Amino acid sequence: MVYISAWDEFVERSIQLYRADPESTRYVMKYRHCDGKLVLKVTDNRECLKFKTDQAQEAKKMEKLNNIFFALMARGPDVDISEVTGKDQMDAQPTKKGRGRKQ
Amino acid sequence: MVVLQLDPFLNELTSMFERSTAKGSVWVTLKRSSLKSKVQRNKLASAGETIEYRCLIRATDGKKTISTSVGQKDHQRFQSSYATILKAHMTSLKKRERKDKKKSAETDKREGSSKKAKKV
């Protein structure tokens, strides 16, 4: 088990993992307030994907992943998730990030 | 494990978050489930009936476990209230944006002055 550092990779691989075996894949969120840490885990008991963060910004992205999994699990693995993912795009952020790094 | 209706579940989840601020964690698990045992599922399958799946939601703070489930019709309402609760309680995460704004303001100033310097 390794933590995946890139958010997009985590999302993509966890959806893949779920679709491969919808009935035995679970999505777990762990939040620890005193340490300010958030850990997301997707596993089918054979493979385990994890993502760890302490950034509020990532929690916003998590909200979208939550919606994806709610849709996938309540409506079925074949549901079109593009309507969930495409609603509000988070792509506006990278420009800000770029600015910060220039320093 | 206690199976709750949606609103009592959300209330209990809120108090779990409130109780674990000083120490402890909260876990929330989402899983696709038929809420039936293997035997029951096999029976239904052999009878040719379709098995209805729902999204099972479990939450624990390490001491107490609660659960609920949402189906096709009510998951949207649940997921928005769930998101609201998360937003209200995940307040100890770092806010990078605010720092970024300060940083970017500084770099803008610096960049501005360096450009001027180059021109001169």
Tab-separated table of C-alpha atoms in Angstrom:
chain	number	residue	atom	x	y	z
A	1	MET	CA	0.000	0.000	0.000
A	2	VAL	CA	1.386	3.313	-1.080
A	3	TYR	CA	-0.028	6.791	-0.853
A	4	ILE	CA	-0.783	8.266	-4.238
A	5	SER	CA	0.414	11.843	-4.343
A	6	ALA	CA	-1.370	13.068	-7.461
A	7	TRP	CA	-5.077	13.720	-6.909
A	8	ASP	CA	-6.171	13.063	-10.484
A	9	GLU	CA	-4.356	9.732	-10.525
A	10	PHE	CA	-6.028	8.749	-7.259
A	11	VAL	CA	-9.480	9.595	-8.612
A	12	GLU	CA	-8.914	7.782	-11.879
A	13	ARG	CA	-7.486	4.630	-10.311
A	14	SER	CA	-10.082	4.437	-7.553
A	15	ILE	CA	-12.942	4.633	-10.054
A	16	GLN	CA	-11.224	1.955	-12.112
A	17	LEU	CA	-10.838	-0.238	-9.046
A	18	TYR	CA	-14.486	0.223	-8.128
A	19	ARG	CA	-15.753	-0.539	-11.625
A	20	ALA	CA	-13.674	-3.719	-11.749
A	21	ASP	CA	-15.473	-5.083	-8.686
A	22	PRO	CA	-18.337	-2.854	-7.490
A	23	GLU	CA	-19.613	-5.241	-4.844
A	24	SER	CA	-16.459	-5.562	-2.825
A	25	THR	CA	-14.928	-2.131	-3.212
A	26	ARG	CA	-15.351	0.417	-0.451
A	27	TYR	CA	-14.452	4.068	-0.154
A	28	VAL	CA	-13.349	5.284	3.257
A	29	MET	CA	-12.733	8.778	4.487
A	30	LYS	CA	-10.877	9.382	7.711
A	31	TYR	CA	-10.731	12.786	9.289
A	32	ARG	CA	-8.606	13.653	12.291
A	33	HIS	CA	-9.409	17.088	13.589
A	34	CYS	CA	-6.645	17.460	16.193
A	35	ASP	CA	-3.931	16.792	13.602
A	36	GLY	CA	-5.754	18.434	10.726
A	37	LYS	CA	-5.378	15.363	8.535
A	38	LEU	CA	-7.616	13.793	5.973
A	39	VAL	CA	-7.033	10.320	4.527
A	40	LEU	CA	-9.023	8.774	1.709
A	41	LYS	CA	-8.887	5.093	0.966
A	42	VAL	CA	-10.367	2.932	-1.765
A	43	THR	CA	-9.883	-0.798	-1.564
A	44	ASP	CA	-11.322	-4.077	-2.797
A	45	ASN	CA	-9.326	-6.084	-0.208
A	46	ARG	CA	-6.745	-6.982	-2.821
A	47	GLU	CA	-5.540	-3.611	-3.917
A	48	CYS	CA	-5.531	-0.519	-1.767
A	49	LEU	CA	-5.321	3.074	-2.908
A	50	LYS	CA	-4.738	5.854	-0.419
A	51	PHE	CA	-4.540	9.601	-0.497
A	52	LYS	CA	-3.458	11.817	2.361
A	53	THR	CA	-3.737	15.575	2.741
A	54	ASP	CA	-3.842	18.428	5.215
A	55	GLN	CA	-5.066	21.019	2.724
A	56	ALA	CA	-8.547	22.479	2.779
A	57	GLN	CA	-8.358	22.816	-0.974
A	58	GLU	CA	-8.138	19.038	-1.384
A	59	ALA	CA	-11.202	18.621	0.790
A	60	LYS	CA	-13.138	20.550	-1.808
A	61	LYS	CA	-11.964	18.126	-4.467
A	62	MET	CA	-12.957	15.290	-2.168
A	63	GLU	CA	-16.503	16.588	-2.158
A	64	LYS	CA	-16.613	15.912	-5.865
A	65	LEU	CA	-15.212	12.412	-5.438
A	66	ASN	CA	-17.848	11.792	-2.753
A	67	ASN	CA	-20.531	12.740	-5.253
A	68	ILE	CA	-19.004	10.452	-7.854
A	69	PHE	CA	-19.035	7.514	-5.456
A	70	PHE	CA	-22.559	8.266	-4.234
A	71	ALA	CA	-23.707	8.207	-7.824
A	72	LEU	CA	-21.719	5.080	-8.693
A	73	MET	CA	-22.898	3.182	-5.652
A	74	ALA	CA	-26.506	4.280	-5.398
A	75	ARG	CA	-27.255	4.267	-9.102
A	76	GLY	CA	-24.891	1.573	-10.286
A	77	PRO	CA	-21.364	1.224	-11.652
A	78	ASP	CA	-22.415	1.928	-15.218
A	79	VAL	CA	-23.823	5.354	-14.516
A	80	ASP	CA	-22.394	8.242	-16.488
A	81	ILE	CA	-20.308	10.217	-14.036
A	82	SER	CA	-19.450	13.000	-16.439
A	83	GLU	CA	-22.520	14.932	-15.293
A	84	VAL	CA	-21.225	14.755	-11.724
A	85	THR	CA	-17.644	15.599	-12.568
A	86	GLY	CA	-18.335	18.205	-15.186
A	87	LYS	CA	-20.546	20.473	-13.093
A	88	ASP	CA	-18.050	22.863	-11.628
A	89	GLN	CA	-14.494	22.613	-12.752
A	90	MET	CA	-11.619	23.020	-10.363
A	91	ASP	CA	-9.211	23.792	-13.173
A	92	ALA	CA	-9.161	27.460	-12.273
A	93	GLN	CA	-6.622	26.852	-9.494
A	94	PRO	CA	-3.382	25.954	-11.327
A	95	THR	CA	-2.715	29.575	-12.265
A	96	LYS	CA	-2.666	30.539	-8.604
A	97	LYS	CA	-0.348	27.658	-7.792
A	98	GLY	CA	2.017	28.701	-10.541
A	99	ARG	CA	2.243	32.184	-9.119
A	100	GLY	CA	3.077	30.898	-5.674
A	101	ARG	CA	5.927	28.772	-6.907
A	102	LYS	CA	7.686	31.525	-8.800
A	103	GLN	CA	8.945	32.987	-5.579
B	1	MET	CA	-24.416	-1.687	14.282
B	2	VAL	CA	-27.249	0.780	14.406
B	3	VAL	CA	-29.097	1.366	11.164
B	4	LEU	CA	-30.580	4.841	11.086
B	5	GLN	CA	-32.787	6.894	8.805
B	6	LEU	CA	-31.028	9.578	6.800
B	7	ASP	CA	-31.640	12.575	9.052
B	8	PRO	CA	-30.852	10.884	12.377
B	9	PHE	CA	-27.698	9.554	10.742
B	10	LEU	CA	-26.625	13.026	9.693
B	11	ASN	CA	-27.344	14.362	13.182
B	12	GLU	CA	-25.323	11.613	14.811
B	13	LEU	CA	-22.498	12.146	12.326
B	14	THR	CA	-22.465	15.827	13.265
B	15	SER	CA	-22.127	15.022	16.949
B	16	MET	CA	-19.359	12.521	16.155
B	17	PHE	CA	-17.413	15.295	14.477
B	18	GLU	CA	-18.058	17.567	17.433
B	19	ARG	CA	-16.946	14.966	19.963
B	20	SER	CA	-13.680	14.204	18.158
B	21	THR	CA	-12.249	17.700	17.903
B	22	ALA	CA	-9.816	17.401	20.830
B	23	LYS	CA	-8.703	13.869	20.038
B	24	GLY	CA	-9.732	10.955	17.878
B	25	SER	CA	-10.792	10.458	14.281
B	26	VAL	CA	-13.981	9.954	12.344
B	27	TRP	CA	-14.256	7.339	9.609
B	28	VAL	CA	-16.954	7.320	6.971
B	29	THR	CA	-17.243	4.352	4.614
B	30	LEU	CA	-19.238	4.162	1.400
B	31	LYS	CA	-20.015	0.799	-0.104
B	32	ARG	CA	-22.360	-0.643	-2.674
B	33	SER	CA	-24.467	-3.255	-1.025
B	34	SER	CA	-27.693	-5.178	-1.391
B	35	LEU	CA	-28.095	-5.168	2.424
B	36	LYS	CA	-28.840	-8.872	2.190
B	37	SER	CA	-26.938	-11.923	3.299
B	38	LYS	CA	-25.231	-14.208	0.845
B	39	VAL	CA	-27.924	-16.841	1.377
B	40	GLN	CA	-30.676	-14.356	0.651
B	41	ARG	CA	-28.828	-13.132	-2.422
B	42	ASN	CA	-28.386	-16.668	-3.718
B	43	LYS	CA	-32.075	-17.350	-3.197
B	44	LEU	CA	-33.071	-14.264	-5.139
B	45	ALA	CA	-30.583	-15.032	-7.874
B	46	SER	CA	-31.780	-18.612	-8.269
B	47	ALA	CA	-35.369	-17.384	-8.325
B	48	GLY	CA	-34.345	-15.139	-11.187
B	49	GLU	CA	-35.142	-11.959	-9.296
B	50	THR	CA	-33.026	-8.879	-9.643
B	51	ILE	CA	-31.114	-7.819	-6.571
B	52	GLU	CA	-31.546	-4.220	-5.580
B	53	TYR	CA	-28.370	-2.465	-4.607
B	54	ARG	CA	-28.070	0.610	-2.443
B	55	CYS	CA	-25.203	2.727	-1.208
B	56	LEU	CA	-24.426	1.780	2.358
B	57	ILE	CA	-22.894	4.510	4.492
B	58	ARG	CA	-21.176	3.667	7.736
B	59	ALA	CA	-19.610	6.080	10.191
B	60	THR	CA	-17.573	5.461	13.292
B	61	ASP	CA	-15.505	7.381	15.804
B	62	GLY	CA	-13.883	4.221	17.104
B	63	LYS	CA	-16.416	3.827	19.887
B	64	LYS	CA	-19.761	3.868	18.205
B	65	THR	CA	-20.785	2.813	14.725
B	66	ILE	CA	-23.807	4.073	12.869
B	67	SER	CA	-25.037	3.318	9.400
B	68	THR	CA	-27.623	4.227	6.843
B	69	SER	CA	-28.229	3.593	3.184
B	70	VAL	CA	-29.286	5.623	0.184
B	71	GLY	CA	-30.887	4.479	-3.039
B	72	GLN	CA	-31.222	5.992	-6.488
B	73	LYS	CA	-33.909	8.427	-5.436
B	74	ASP	CA	-32.534	9.921	-2.262
B	75	HIS	CA	-28.760	9.919	-2.739
B	76	GLN	CA	-28.641	13.424	-4.171
B	77	ARG	CA	-30.366	14.992	-1.191
B	78	PHE	CA	-28.169	13.036	1.194
B	79	GLN	CA	-24.906	13.845	-0.525
B	80	SER	CA	-25.519	17.580	-0.374
B	81	SER	CA	-26.344	17.532	3.360
B	82	TYR	CA	-23.335	15.277	3.895
B	83	ALA	CA	-21.121	17.728	2.038
B	84	THR	CA	-22.451	20.570	4.179
B	85	ILE	CA	-21.592	18.699	7.374
B	86	LEU	CA	-18.089	17.933	6.134
B	87	LYS	CA	-17.533	21.533	5.142
B	88	ALA	CA	-18.708	22.734	8.543
B	89	HIS	CA	-16.456	20.389	10.520
B	90	MET	CA	-13.286	19.970	8.493
B	91	THR	CA	-11.997	23.264	9.764
B	92	SER	CA	-8.538	22.202	10.911
B	93	LEU	CA	-7.222	21.659	7.393
B	94	LYS	CA	-4.746	24.224	6.149
B	95	LYS	CA	-5.975	26.942	3.896
B	96	ARG	CA	-3.368	27.417	1.247
B	97	GLU	CA	-5.286	29.898	-0.832
B	98	ARG	CA	-4.958	32.671	1.712
B	99	LYS	CA	-1.191	32.221	1.877
B	100	ASP	CA	-1.047	32.092	-1.887
B	101	LYS	CA	-2.776	35.414	-2.179
B	102	LYS	CA	-0.242	37.036	0.111
B	103	LYS	CA	2.630	35.344	-1.671
B	104	SER	CA	1.337	36.203	-5.100
B	105	ALA	CA	0.828	39.807	-4.049
B	106	GLU	CA	4.436	39.914	-2.906
B	107	THR	CA	5.780	38.258	-6.026
B	108	ASP	CA	3.707	40.593	-8.167
B	109	LYS	CA	5.317	43.539	-6.459
B	110	ARG	CA	8.767	42.040	-6.859
B	111	GLU	CA	8.183	41.128	-10.448
B	112	GLY	CA	6.894	44.603	-11.086
B	113	SER	CA	9.949	46.228	-9.575
B	114	SER	CA	12.377	43.864	-11.304
B	115	LYS	CA	10.764	44.611	-14.648
B	116	LYS	CA	11.177	48.272	-14.030
B	117	ALA	CA	14.780	47.720	-13.070
B	118	LYS	CA	15.413	45.807	-16.288
B	119	LYS	CA	13.882	48.527	-18.379
B	120	VAL	CA	16.101	51.109	-16.763
